[in-house]
PDB file of C-alpha atoms in Angstrom:
ATOM      1  CA  MET Z 264      46.617 -12.182 -53.478  1.00 64.00           C
ATOM      2  CA  LEU Z 265      43.980 -14.515 -52.402  1.00 80.00           C
ATOM      3  CA  GLY Z 266      46.637 -16.837 -51.256  1.00 83.00           C
ATOM      4  CA  LEU Z 267      48.572 -17.233 -54.503  1.00 86.00           C
ATOM      5  CA  GLU Z 268      51.598 -16.486 -53.327  1.00 88.00           C
ATOM      6  CA  TYR Z 269      52.011 -20.164 -51.323  1.00 86.00           C
ATOM      7  CA  PHE Z 270      51.646 -21.494 -54.935  1.00 89.00           C
ATOM      8  CA  SER Z 271      54.378 -22.022 -57.600  1.00 88.00           C
ATOM      9  CA  PHE Z 272      54.873 -20.611 -60.894  1.00 89.00           C
ATOM     10  CA  SER Z 273      54.531 -24.234 -62.231  1.00 90.00           C
ATOM     11  CA  ASP Z 274      50.860 -24.549 -60.263  1.00 89.00           C
ATOM     12  CA  LEU Z 275      50.015 -20.989 -60.661  1.00 91.00           C
ATOM     13  CA  PHE Z 276      50.732 -20.858 -64.641  1.00 92.00           C
ATOM     14  CA  SER Z 277      50.574 -25.181 -65.838  1.00 92.00           C
ATOM     15  CA  PRO Z 278      53.977 -24.978 -67.956  1.00 93.00           C
ATOM     16  CA  ILE Z 279      52.767 -28.053 -70.153  1.00 93.00           C
ATOM     17  CA  PHE Z 280      49.072 -26.436 -71.121  1.00 94.00           C
ATOM     18  CA  LEU Z 281      50.961 -23.110 -71.826  1.00 95.00           C
ATOM     19  CA  ALA Z 282      53.280 -24.872 -73.983  1.00 97.00           C
ATOM     20  CA  PHE Z 283      50.143 -26.546 -75.690  1.00 97.00           C
ATOM     21  CA  MET Z 284      48.035 -23.268 -76.582  1.00 97.00           C
ATOM     22  CA  LEU Z 285      51.119 -21.884 -77.817  1.00 97.00           C
ATOM     23  CA  LEU Z 286      51.295 -24.799 -80.064  1.00 98.00           C
ATOM     24  CA  VAL Z 287      47.933 -24.467 -81.254  1.00 97.00           C
ATOM     25  CA  THR Z 288      48.135 -20.654 -81.880  1.00 98.00           C
ATOM     26  CA  ALA Z 289      51.192 -20.980 -83.912  1.00 97.00           C
ATOM     27  CA  ALA Z 290      49.997 -23.848 -85.880  1.00 97.00           C
ATOM     28  CA  TYR Z 291      47.272 -21.580 -86.375  1.00 97.00           C
ATOM     29  CA  PHE Z 292      49.207 -18.991 -87.960  1.00 97.00           C
ATOM     30  CA  VAL Z 293      50.706 -21.285 -89.863  1.00 97.00           C
ATOM     31  CA  VAL Z 294      48.069 -22.349 -91.761  1.00 96.00           C
ATOM     32  CA  ILE Z 295      46.233 -18.976 -92.263  1.00 95.00           C
ATOM     33  CA  GLY Z 296      50.242 -18.096 -93.747  1.00 94.00           C
ATOM     34  CA  PRO Z 297      52.399 -19.971 -95.551  1.00 93.00           C
ATOM     35  CA  LEU Z 298      50.034 -23.399 -95.575  1.00 93.00           C
ATOM     36  CA  SER Z 299      47.008 -21.089 -96.620  1.00 92.00           C
ATOM     37  CA  GLU Z 300      47.353 -21.495-100.806  1.00 90.00           C
ATOM     38  CA  LYS Z 301      46.319 -25.223-100.106  1.00 89.00           C
ATOM     39  CA  PHE Z 302      43.270 -24.865 -99.113  1.00 89.00           C
ATOM     40  CA  ALA Z 303      40.675 -23.701-101.926  1.00 83.00           C
ATOM     41  CA  ASP Z 304      39.914 -20.266-102.012  1.00 86.00           C
ATOM     42  CA  SER Z 305      42.106 -19.106 -99.280  1.00 88.00           C
ATOM     43  CA  GLU Z 306      42.560 -15.605 -99.241  1.00 92.00           C
ATOM     44  CA  PRO Z 307      44.306 -13.021 -96.518  1.00 93.00           C
ATOM     45  CA  VAL Z 308      42.859 -13.219 -92.811  1.00 95.00           C
ATOM     46  CA  PRO Z 309      41.870  -9.781 -91.583  1.00 95.00           C
ATOM     47  CA  PHE Z 310      44.071  -8.730 -88.766  1.00 96.00           C
ATOM     48  CA  GLY Z 311      40.653  -8.257 -86.281  1.00 95.00           C
ATOM     49  CA  LYS Z 312      39.828 -11.914 -86.837  1.00 96.00           C
ATOM     50  CA  LYS Z 313      43.234 -12.614 -85.728  1.00 97.00           C
ATOM     51  CA  LEU Z 314      43.184 -10.510 -83.235  1.00 97.00           C
ATOM     52  CA  SER Z 315      39.929 -12.599 -82.347  1.00 97.00           C
ATOM     53  CA  PHE Z 316      41.457 -15.743 -82.291  1.00 97.00           C
ATOM     54  CA  VAL Z 317      44.690 -14.773 -80.154  1.00 98.00           C
ATOM     55  CA  CYS Z 318      41.871 -13.349 -77.588  1.00 97.00           C
ATOM     56  CA  GLY Z 319      40.080 -16.516 -77.547  1.00 97.00           C
ATOM     57  CA  MET Z 320      43.038 -18.478 -76.361  1.00 97.00           C
ATOM     58  CA  VAL Z 321      44.427 -16.262 -73.839  1.00 97.00           C
ATOM     59  CA  ILE Z 322      41.437 -16.351 -71.793  1.00 96.00           C
ATOM     60  CA  LEU Z 323      41.133 -19.781 -72.381  1.00 97.00           C
ATOM     61  CA  TYR Z 324      44.240 -20.330 -71.200  1.00 96.00           C
ATOM     62  CA  LEU Z 325      43.265 -17.978 -68.088  1.00 94.00           C
ATOM     63  CA  ALA Z 326      40.940 -19.895 -67.209  1.00 94.00           C
ATOM     64  CA  GLN Z 327      41.649 -23.485 -67.515  1.00 94.00           C
ATOM     65  CA  GLY Z 328      45.265 -23.468 -67.026  1.00 91.00           C
ATOM     66  CA  GLY Z 329      46.108 -19.682 -65.359  1.00 90.00           C
ATOM     67  CA  PRO Z 330      45.881 -18.128 -61.725  1.00 91.00           C
ATOM     68  CA  ILE Z 331      41.863 -18.341 -62.284  1.00 92.00           C
ATOM     69  CA  ASN Z 332      41.815 -21.847 -62.801  1.00 92.00           C
ATOM     70  CA  LEU Z 333      43.697 -22.357 -59.488  1.00 92.00           C
ATOM     71  CA  LEU Z 334      41.203 -19.882 -57.865  1.00 93.00           C
ATOM     72  CA  GLY Z 335      38.467 -21.509 -58.877  1.00 93.00           C
ATOM     73  CA  HIS Z 336      39.515 -24.520 -56.888  1.00 91.00           C
ATOM     74  CA  THR Z 337      39.324 -22.511 -53.828  1.00 92.00           C
ATOM     75  CA  MET Z 338      36.748 -19.960 -54.259  1.00 94.00           C
ATOM     76  CA  PHE Z 339      33.334 -21.213 -56.201  1.00 95.00           C
ATOM     77  CA  THR Z 340      33.151 -16.895 -57.518  1.00 95.00           C
ATOM     78  CA  PHE Z 341      36.597 -18.330 -59.734  1.00 95.00           C
ATOM     79  CA  HIS Z 342      35.203 -21.132 -60.565  1.00 95.00           C
ATOM     80  CA  MET Z 343      31.903 -19.824 -62.086  1.00 95.00           C
ATOM     81  CA  ALA Z 344      34.174 -17.394 -63.431  1.00 95.00           C
ATOM     82  CA  THR Z 345      35.791 -19.788 -65.344  1.00 96.00           C
ATOM     83  CA  MET Z 346      33.038 -21.860 -66.816  1.00 95.00           C
ATOM     84  CA  ALA Z 347      31.654 -18.049 -67.752  1.00 95.00           C
ATOM     85  CA  LEU Z 348      35.367 -17.519 -69.867  1.00 95.00           C
ATOM     86  CA  SER Z 349      35.760 -20.590 -71.183  1.00 96.00           C
ATOM     87  CA  TYR Z 350      32.208 -21.137 -72.729  1.00 96.00           C
ATOM     88  CA  LEU Z 351      30.640 -18.194 -73.235  1.00 95.00           C
ATOM     89  CA  VAL Z 352      33.694 -16.080 -73.944  1.00 95.00           C
ATOM     90  CA  ALA Z 353      36.055 -18.112 -75.634  1.00 96.00           C
ATOM     91  CA  PRO Z 354      34.329 -19.840 -77.969  1.00 96.00           C
ATOM     92  CA  PRO Z 355      32.707 -17.383 -79.853  1.00 94.00           C
ATOM     93  CA  LEU Z 356      35.977 -15.196 -79.950  1.00 96.00           C
ATOM     94  CA  LEU Z 357      37.806 -18.579 -81.657  1.00 97.00           C
ATOM     95  CA  MET Z 358      34.974 -19.184 -83.902  1.00 95.00           C
ATOM     96  CA  MET Z 359      35.044 -15.662 -85.264  1.00 94.00           C
ATOM     97  CA  GLY Z 360      38.956 -16.001 -85.233  1.00 96.00           C
ATOM     98  CA  LEU Z 361      38.867 -18.892 -88.133  1.00 95.00           C
ATOM     99  CA  PRO Z 362      38.557 -17.709 -91.955  1.00 94.00           C
ATOM    100  CA  THR Z 363      35.921 -18.906 -93.810  1.00 92.00           C
ATOM    101  CA  TRP Z 364      37.795 -21.053 -96.285  1.00 93.00           C
ATOM    102  CA  LEU Z 365      39.544 -22.967 -93.307  1.00 93.00           C
ATOM    103  CA  TRP Z 366      35.774 -23.392 -91.637  1.00 91.00           C
ATOM    104  CA  ARG Z 367      35.432 -24.954 -95.039  1.00 89.00           C
ATOM    105  CA  ALA Z 368      37.847 -27.301 -95.171  1.00 89.00           C
ATOM    106  CA  ILE Z 369      37.262 -28.406 -91.702  1.00 87.00           C
ATOM    107  CA  LEU Z 370      33.632 -28.693 -92.052  1.00 84.00           C
ATOM    108  CA  ALA Z 371      34.249 -30.965 -95.323  1.00 82.00           C
ATOM    109  CA  VAL Z 372      35.676 -33.673 -93.073  1.00 76.00           C
ATOM    110  CA  ASN Z 373      33.178 -36.871 -92.957  1.00 64.00           C
ATOM    111  CA  PRO Z 374      33.282 -36.759 -89.150  1.00 66.00           C
ATOM    112  CA  PHE Z 375      32.190 -33.261 -89.128  1.00 66.00           C
ATOM    113  CA  LYS Z 376      28.784 -33.845 -91.211  1.00 68.00           C
ATOM    114  CA  LYS Z 377      27.631 -36.743 -89.325  1.00 70.00           C
ATOM    115  CA  PHE Z 378      27.039 -34.395 -86.277  1.00 72.00           C
ATOM    116  CA  SER Z 379      25.181 -31.727 -88.242  1.00 77.00           C
ATOM    117  CA  PHE Z 380      22.408 -32.468 -86.670  1.00 83.00           C
ATOM    118  CA  PHE Z 381      23.358 -31.355 -82.789  1.00 86.00           C
ATOM    119  CA  ALA Z 382      24.238 -28.348 -84.338  1.00 84.00           C
ATOM    120  CA  ARG Z 383      20.415 -27.301 -84.633  1.00 89.00           C
ATOM    121  CA  PRO Z 384      19.162 -24.231 -82.334  1.00 90.00           C
ATOM    122  CA  VAL Z 385      16.974 -25.683 -79.672  1.00 93.00           C
ATOM    123  CA  VAL Z 386      19.241 -29.318 -79.785  1.00 94.00           C
ATOM    124  CA  ALA Z 387      22.567 -27.420 -79.459  1.00 94.00           C
ATOM    125  CA  ALA Z 388      20.727 -25.025 -76.526  1.00 95.00           C
ATOM    126  CA  VAL Z 389      19.393 -27.642 -74.823  1.00 96.00           C
ATOM    127  CA  ILE Z 390      22.637 -29.722 -75.108  1.00 96.00           C
ATOM    128  CA  PHE Z 391      24.816 -26.892 -73.977  1.00 96.00           C
ATOM    129  CA  ASN Z 392      23.122 -25.541 -71.156  1.00 95.00           C
ATOM    130  CA  GLY Z 393      21.582 -29.578 -69.824  1.00 96.00           C
ATOM    131  CA  LEU Z 394      24.856 -30.695 -69.873  1.00 96.00           C
ATOM    132  CA  PHE Z 395      26.172 -27.177 -67.518  1.00 95.00           C
ATOM    133  CA  SER Z 396      23.437 -27.733 -65.489  1.00 94.00           C
ATOM    134  CA  PHE Z 397      23.667 -31.326 -64.485  1.00 95.00           C
ATOM    135  CA  TYR Z 398      27.504 -31.023 -63.673  1.00 96.00           C
ATOM    136  CA  HIS Z 399      26.595 -28.389 -61.291  1.00 94.00           C
ATOM    137  CA  PHE Z 400      24.215 -30.607 -59.459  1.00 94.00           C
ATOM    138  CA  PRO Z 401      26.420 -30.958 -56.266  1.00 94.00           C
ATOM    139  CA  ALA Z 402      26.708 -34.618 -56.026  1.00 95.00           C
ATOM    140  CA  VAL Z 403      27.872 -34.456 -59.915  1.00 96.00           C
ATOM    141  CA  HIS Z 404      30.299 -31.532 -59.082  1.00 96.00           C
ATOM    142  CA  ASP Z 405      31.763 -33.433 -56.496  1.00 95.00           C
ATOM    143  CA  TYR Z 406      32.855 -36.495 -58.314  1.00 96.00           C
ATOM    144  CA  VAL Z 407      33.760 -34.742 -61.306  1.00 95.00           C
ATOM    145  CA  MET Z 408      36.018 -32.246 -59.920  1.00 93.00           C
ATOM    146  CA  LEU Z 409      37.523 -35.899 -57.772  1.00 92.00           C
ATOM    147  CA  HIS Z 410      38.013 -37.696 -60.872  1.00 92.00           C
ATOM    148  CA  PHE Z 411      40.887 -36.339 -62.919  1.00 90.00           C
ATOM    149  CA  THR Z 412      39.851 -38.156 -66.340  1.00 93.00           C
ATOM    150  CA  VAL Z 413      35.950 -37.145 -65.840  1.00 95.00           C
ATOM    151  CA  HIS Z 414      36.842 -33.823 -65.765  1.00 94.00           C
ATOM    152  CA  ARG Z 415      39.128 -33.237 -68.590  1.00 94.00           C
ATOM    153  CA  LEU Z 416      36.357 -35.276 -70.502  1.00 96.00           C
ATOM    154  CA  TYR Z 417      33.567 -33.715 -68.951  1.00 96.00           C
ATOM    155  CA  TYR Z 418      35.247 -30.036 -69.635  1.00 96.00           C
ATOM    156  CA  VAL Z 419      36.025 -31.021 -73.628  1.00 95.00           C
ATOM    157  CA  LEU Z 420      32.663 -32.413 -73.852  1.00 96.00           C
ATOM    158  CA  LEU Z 421      31.093 -29.053 -72.727  1.00 97.00           C
ATOM    159  CA  PHE Z 422      33.516 -26.746 -74.696  1.00 97.00           C
ATOM    160  CA  VAL Z 423      32.130 -28.947 -78.202  1.00 95.00           C
ATOM    161  CA  THR Z 424      28.637 -28.540 -77.319  1.00 96.00           C
ATOM    162  CA  ALA Z 425      29.440 -24.631 -76.511  1.00 96.00           C
ATOM    163  CA  VAL Z 426      30.615 -24.145 -79.749  1.00 94.00           C
ATOM    164  CA  LEU Z 427      27.431 -26.063 -81.399  1.00 93.00           C
ATOM    165  CA  MET Z 428      25.576 -23.587 -79.179  1.00 94.00           C
ATOM    166  CA  TRP Z 429      27.266 -20.649 -80.540  1.00 94.00           C
ATOM    167  CA  TRP Z 430      26.976 -21.710 -84.349  1.00 91.00           C
ATOM    168  CA  THR Z 431      23.749 -20.522 -85.210  1.00 88.00           C
ATOM    169  CA  LEU Z 432      25.148 -17.001 -83.371  1.00 89.00           C
ATOM    170  CA  ILE Z 433      28.307 -16.846 -84.696  1.00 87.00           C
ATOM    171  CA  ASN Z 434      27.789 -19.050 -87.978  1.00 82.00           C
ATOM    172  CA  PRO Z 435      30.949 -17.823 -90.878  1.00 76.00           C
ATOM    173  CA  LEU Z 436      29.865 -19.187 -93.923  1.00 78.00           C
ATOM    174  CA  PRO Z 437      28.050 -17.405 -96.526  1.00 69.00           C
ATOM    175  CA  GLY Z 438      24.855 -18.467 -97.550  1.00 65.00           C
ATOM    176  CA  LYS Z 439      24.710 -21.014 -94.773  1.00 64.00           C
ATOM    177  CA  ASN Z 440      23.289 -18.851 -92.352  1.00 61.00           C
ATOM    178  CA  LYS Z 441      19.609 -18.719 -92.595  1.00 68.00           C
ATOM    179  CA  THR Z 442      18.587 -18.249 -89.280  1.00 75.00           C
ATOM    180  CA  SER Z 443      16.377 -14.724 -89.595  1.00 80.00           C
ATOM    181  CA  GLY Z 444      17.096 -12.470 -87.082  1.00 79.00           C
ATOM    182  CA  LEU Z 445      13.728 -12.735 -85.052  1.00 84.00           C
ATOM    183  CA  ALA Z 446      15.077 -16.385 -84.830  1.00 87.00           C
ATOM    184  CA  LYS Z 447      18.140 -15.251 -83.830  1.00 88.00           C
ATOM    185  CA  THR Z 448      16.934 -13.089 -81.127  1.00 90.00           C
ATOM    186  CA  GLY Z 449      14.239 -16.023 -79.459  1.00 92.00           C
ATOM    187  CA  TYR Z 450      17.643 -18.300 -79.713  1.00 93.00           C
ATOM    188  CA  ILE Z 451      19.504 -16.025 -76.944  1.00 92.00           C
ATOM    189  CA  PHE Z 452      16.576 -15.606 -74.950  1.00 92.00           C
ATOM    190  CA  LEU Z 453      15.805 -19.700 -75.069  1.00 93.00           C
ATOM    191  CA  ASN Z 454      19.843 -19.789 -73.801  1.00 93.00           C
ATOM    192  CA  MET Z 455      19.323 -17.437 -71.276  1.00 91.00           C
ATOM    193  CA  VAL Z 456      15.864 -18.939 -69.822  1.00 92.00           C
ATOM    194  CA  LEU Z 457      17.402 -22.527 -70.008  1.00 93.00           C
ATOM    195  CA  LEU Z 458      20.738 -21.435 -67.876  1.00 90.00           C
ATOM    196  CA  THR Z 459      18.840 -19.570 -65.496  1.00 90.00           C
ATOM    197  CA  PRO Z 460      17.800 -22.787 -62.890  1.00 89.00           C
ATOM    198  CA  ALA Z 461      20.968 -23.832 -62.458  1.00 88.00           C
ATOM    199  CA  CYS Z 462      22.115 -20.341 -61.339  1.00 91.00           C
ATOM    200  CA  GLY Z 463      19.234 -20.161 -59.324  1.00 91.00           C
ATOM    201  CA  LEU Z 464      19.545 -23.165 -57.741  1.00 89.00           C
ATOM    202  CA  ILE Z 465      22.799 -22.090 -57.060  1.00 94.00           C
ATOM    203  CA  ILE Z 466      22.005 -18.178 -55.347  1.00 93.00           C
ATOM    204  CA  PHE Z 467      18.931 -18.987 -53.290  1.00 93.00           C
ATOM    205  CA  ALA Z 468      20.451 -22.397 -51.630  1.00 92.00           C
ATOM    206  CA  ILE Z 469      20.039 -22.214 -47.780  1.00 90.00           C
ATOM    207  CA  LYS Z 470      23.359 -23.636 -47.670  1.00 93.00           C
ATOM    208  CA  PRO Z 471      26.843 -24.897 -49.288  1.00 94.00           C
ATOM    209  CA  LEU Z 472      26.212 -27.132 -51.896  1.00 95.00           C
ATOM    210  CA  TYR Z 473      29.336 -28.408 -52.913  1.00 96.00           C
ATOM    211  CA  ALA Z 474      32.075 -30.361 -50.624  1.00 94.00           C
ATOM    212  CA  THR Z 475      34.869 -29.301 -52.551  1.00 93.00           C
ATOM    213  CA  TYR Z 476      34.444 -26.022 -51.064  1.00 94.00           C
ATOM    214  CA  SER Z 477      32.939 -27.112 -47.547  1.00 93.00           C
ATOM    215  CA  ASP Z 478      35.070 -30.180 -46.838  1.00 93.00           C
ATOM    216  CA  PRO Z 479      38.758 -29.250 -46.262  1.00 92.00           C
ATOM    217  CA  ASN Z 480      39.417 -33.245 -46.865  1.00 91.00           C
ATOM    218  CA  VAL Z 481      37.641 -33.320 -50.287  1.00 92.00           C
ATOM    219  CA  TRP Z 482      39.071 -30.010 -51.280  1.00 92.00           C
ATOM    220  CA  ALA Z 483      42.407 -31.181 -50.380  1.00 91.00           C
ATOM    221  CA  GLN Z 484      41.379 -33.598 -52.763  1.00 90.00           C
ATOM    222  CA  ALA Z 485      40.160 -31.922 -55.572  1.00 90.00           C
ATOM    223  CA  MET Z 486      43.567 -29.523 -55.094  1.00 89.00           C
ATOM    224  CA  GLY Z 487      45.693 -32.508 -55.540  1.00 84.00           C
ATOM    225  CA  TYR Z 488      44.816 -32.003 -59.416  1.00 80.00           C
ATOM    226  CA  CYS Z 489      46.079 -28.715 -59.764  1.00 82.00           C
ATOM    227  CA  VAL Z 490      49.114 -28.521 -57.207  1.00 84.00           C
ATOM    228  CA  THR Z 491      52.280 -30.469 -57.276  1.00 78.00           C
ATOM    229  CA  GLY Z 492      53.378 -32.030 -54.117  1.00 75.00           C
ATOM    230  CA  ASP Z 493      51.110 -34.358 -51.300  1.00 79.00           C
ATOM    231  CA  PRO Z 494      47.582 -33.070 -51.014  1.00 77.00           C
ATOM    232  CA  SER Z 495      47.898 -33.980 -47.317  1.00 78.00           C
ATOM    233  CA  LYS Z 496      50.447 -31.437 -46.819  1.00 84.00           C
ATOM    234  CA  LEU Z 497      47.538 -28.232 -48.015  1.00 84.00           C
ATOM    235  CA  LEU Z 498      45.342 -29.761 -44.967  1.00 85.00           C
ATOM    236  CA  LYS Z 499      48.285 -29.031 -42.822  1.00 85.00           C
ATOM    237  CA  ALA Z 500      49.548 -25.668 -44.331  1.00 86.00           C
ATOM    238  CA  PHE Z 501      46.183 -24.090 -44.704  1.00 88.00           C
ATOM    239  CA  GLY Z 502      43.492 -26.676 -43.013  1.00 89.00           C
ATOM    240  CA  GLY Z 503      40.619 -26.033 -45.857  1.00 88.00           C
ATOM    241  CA  PRO Z 504      39.621 -24.054 -48.382  1.00 89.00           C
ATOM    242  CA  THR Z 505      38.050 -21.691 -46.468  1.00 88.00           C
ATOM    243  CA  PHE Z 506      41.905 -19.738 -45.351  1.00 90.00           C
ATOM    244  CA  PHE Z 507      41.838 -18.775 -48.997  1.00 89.00           C
ATOM    245  CA  ASN Z 508      38.094 -17.476 -48.971  1.00 88.00           C
ATOM    246  CA  ILE Z 509      37.313 -14.021 -48.462  1.00 86.00           C
ATOM    247  CA  MET Z 510      33.639 -14.701 -48.118  1.00 92.00           C
ATOM    248  CA  SER Z 511      31.781 -17.117 -46.258  1.00 93.00           C
ATOM    249  CA  THR Z 512      31.290 -20.493 -47.940  1.00 94.00           C
ATOM    250  CA  LYS Z 513      28.008 -19.822 -48.597  1.00 94.00           C
ATOM    251  CA  VAL Z 514      28.340 -16.003 -49.809  1.00 96.00           C
ATOM    252  CA  ASP Z 515      31.027 -17.352 -51.972  1.00 95.00           C
ATOM    253  CA  GLN Z 516      28.305 -19.630 -53.253  1.00 95.00           C
ATOM    254  CA  GLN Z 517      25.665 -17.396 -53.914  1.00 96.00           C
ATOM    255  CA  VAL Z 518      28.234 -14.442 -55.770  1.00 96.00           C
ATOM    256  CA  GLY Z 519      29.316 -17.541 -57.879  1.00 95.00           C
ATOM    257  CA  GLY Z 520      25.919 -17.808 -59.426  1.00 94.00           C
ATOM    258  CA  ILE Z 521      25.537 -13.863 -59.712  1.00 95.00           C
ATOM    259  CA  VAL Z 522      28.739 -13.772 -61.459  1.00 94.00           C
ATOM    260  CA  MET Z 523      28.051 -16.552 -63.650  1.00 93.00           C
ATOM    261  CA  LYS Z 524      24.280 -15.205 -64.451  1.00 92.00           C
ATOM    262  CA  PHE Z 525      25.768 -11.440 -64.544  1.00 93.00           C
ATOM    263  CA  ILE Z 526      28.869 -12.636 -67.370  1.00 93.00           C
ATOM    264  CA  GLN Z 527      26.021 -14.692 -69.191  1.00 92.00           C
ATOM    265  CA  GLU Z 528      23.508 -11.457 -69.801  1.00 91.00           C
ATOM    266  CA  ILE Z 529      26.328  -9.025 -70.682  1.00 93.00           C
ATOM    267  CA  ILE Z 530      27.619 -11.597 -73.616  1.00 93.00           C
ATOM    268  CA  PHE Z 531      24.094 -12.341 -74.945  1.00 91.00           C
ATOM    269  CA  ALA Z 532      22.981  -8.789 -74.756  1.00 91.00           C
ATOM    270  CA  SER Z 533      26.066  -8.095 -76.704  1.00 90.00           C
ATOM    271  CA  MET Z 534      25.068 -10.403 -79.084  1.00 88.00           C
ATOM    272  CA  LEU Z 535      21.844  -9.321 -79.162  1.00 88.00           C
ATOM    273  CA  ALA Z 536      22.543  -5.617 -79.791  1.00 89.00           C
ATOM    274  CA  ARG Z 537      24.729  -7.637 -82.710  1.00 84.00           C
ATOM    275  CA  VAL Z 538      21.611  -9.444 -84.337  1.00 84.00           C
ATOM    276  CA  PHE Z 539      19.652  -6.486 -84.165  1.00 83.00           C
ATOM    277  CA  TYR Z 540      22.143  -4.217 -86.185  1.00 82.00           C
ATOM    278  CA  ARG Z 541      22.804  -6.950 -88.496  1.00 78.00           C
ATOM    279  CA  TRP Z 542      19.308  -7.113 -88.549  1.00 74.00           C
ATOM    280  CA  TYR Z 543      18.566  -3.314 -89.262  1.00 75.00           C
ATOM    281  CA  LYS Z 544      21.069  -3.661 -91.807  1.00 75.00           C
ATOM    282  CA  ASP Z 545      19.911  -6.498 -94.049  1.00 70.00           C
ATOM    283  CA  GLU Z 546      16.891  -4.763 -94.048  1.00 72.00           C
ATOM    284  CA  ASN Z 547      17.798  -1.215 -95.151  1.00 72.00           C
ATOM    285  CA  LYS Z 548      19.848  -3.158 -97.859  1.00 68.00           C
ATOM    286  CA  GLU Z 549      17.099  -4.591 -99.479  1.00 60.00           C
ATOM    287  CA  GLU Z 550      15.140  -1.093 -99.270  1.00 60.00           C
ATOM    288  CA  ASN Z 551      17.997   0.106-101.076  1.00 63.00           C
ATOM    289  CA  ASP Z 552      17.873  -2.200-103.978  1.00 60.00           C
ATOM    290  CA  ALA Z 553      13.920  -2.184-104.450  1.00 58.00           C
ATOM    291  CA  VAL Z 554      13.968   1.867-104.649  1.00 54.00           C
ATOM    292  CA  PRO Z 555      16.429   1.900-107.763  1.00 58.00           C
ATOM    293  CA  ALA Z 556      14.744  -1.354-109.318  1.00 54.00           C
ATOM    294  CA  GLU Z 557      11.653   0.976-109.101  1.00 55.00           C
ATOM    295  CA  LEU Z 558      12.908   3.789-110.932  1.00 52.00           C
ATOM    296  CA  GLY Z 559      14.418   1.667-113.648  1.00 55.00           C
ATOM    297  CA  GLU Z 560      11.262   0.129-114.375  1.00 55.00           C
ATOM    298  CA  GLY Z 561       9.594   3.844-114.286  1.00 54.00           C
ATOM    299  CA  SER Z 562      12.546   4.901-116.370  1.00 48.00           C
ATOM    300  CA  LEU Z 563      11.645   2.154-119.189  1.00 41.00           C
ATOM    301  CA  ASN Z 564       7.645   3.161-119.283  1.00 50.00           C
ATOM    302  CA  GLN Z 565       8.205   6.504-119.786  1.00 50.00           C
ATOM    303  CA  VAL Z 566      10.744   5.450-122.795  1.00 43.00           C
TER     304      VAL Z 566
END
């Protein structure tokens, strides 16, 4: 299916990365379980938070180490799906999976305090969307794909900035989230607007932009970082990325841009609904709290 049958288990599932993700997940359960007593104000973690963290880890693994990652080297559509899952879906799930007391312990570390400026709403939105858009300039994208160390460092940087971007909306610390519902709504629309130019460039391009998906030699070199064996054998066996692509290179590129924008719209629309729900709930709570107070004053006056 989509050419996956031509690759080994190791190529498809990245055992080393899988072991790392399993180790991180196990560490999470140890920290919130047996080691939780070592943290101030620790309390049992609800099942929902545990499920959120595990789902985030599974999605991140599939996007960065599973079959979706490999497909992202053969079709641009899957590359964009990988980017969306890695930076728009996984981060908020992971963030919501960490209990408040663990967040306090993490943020108490001095190095994190120094980077609080980058978590400011506009700053975080501009940095993340700027790095994401810059990465998808053709020359930058092809360079990153062909240099493994740069590739990994850039992806880690994107993940960190994605967490900072999501912080305004997911902030799990009571009393620290001072952003109003209206401000959060504007922040969501800001992120949607900032990512639009990059997606538009990709969707409306009149020709293929990325050599990684159109030049067989460049493709083979990029594939050398995610599969075992001699990359030159890939050229002899398959001739280039078009062997795996069910669409033309141009159409694949356009679909990739649409997929990215579509997933972004769904994620942020869901977040917008969440913001409106909480905003409505808080407003009703304030009104309900005000009514007993007024009744109390009236009773005192009668006395």
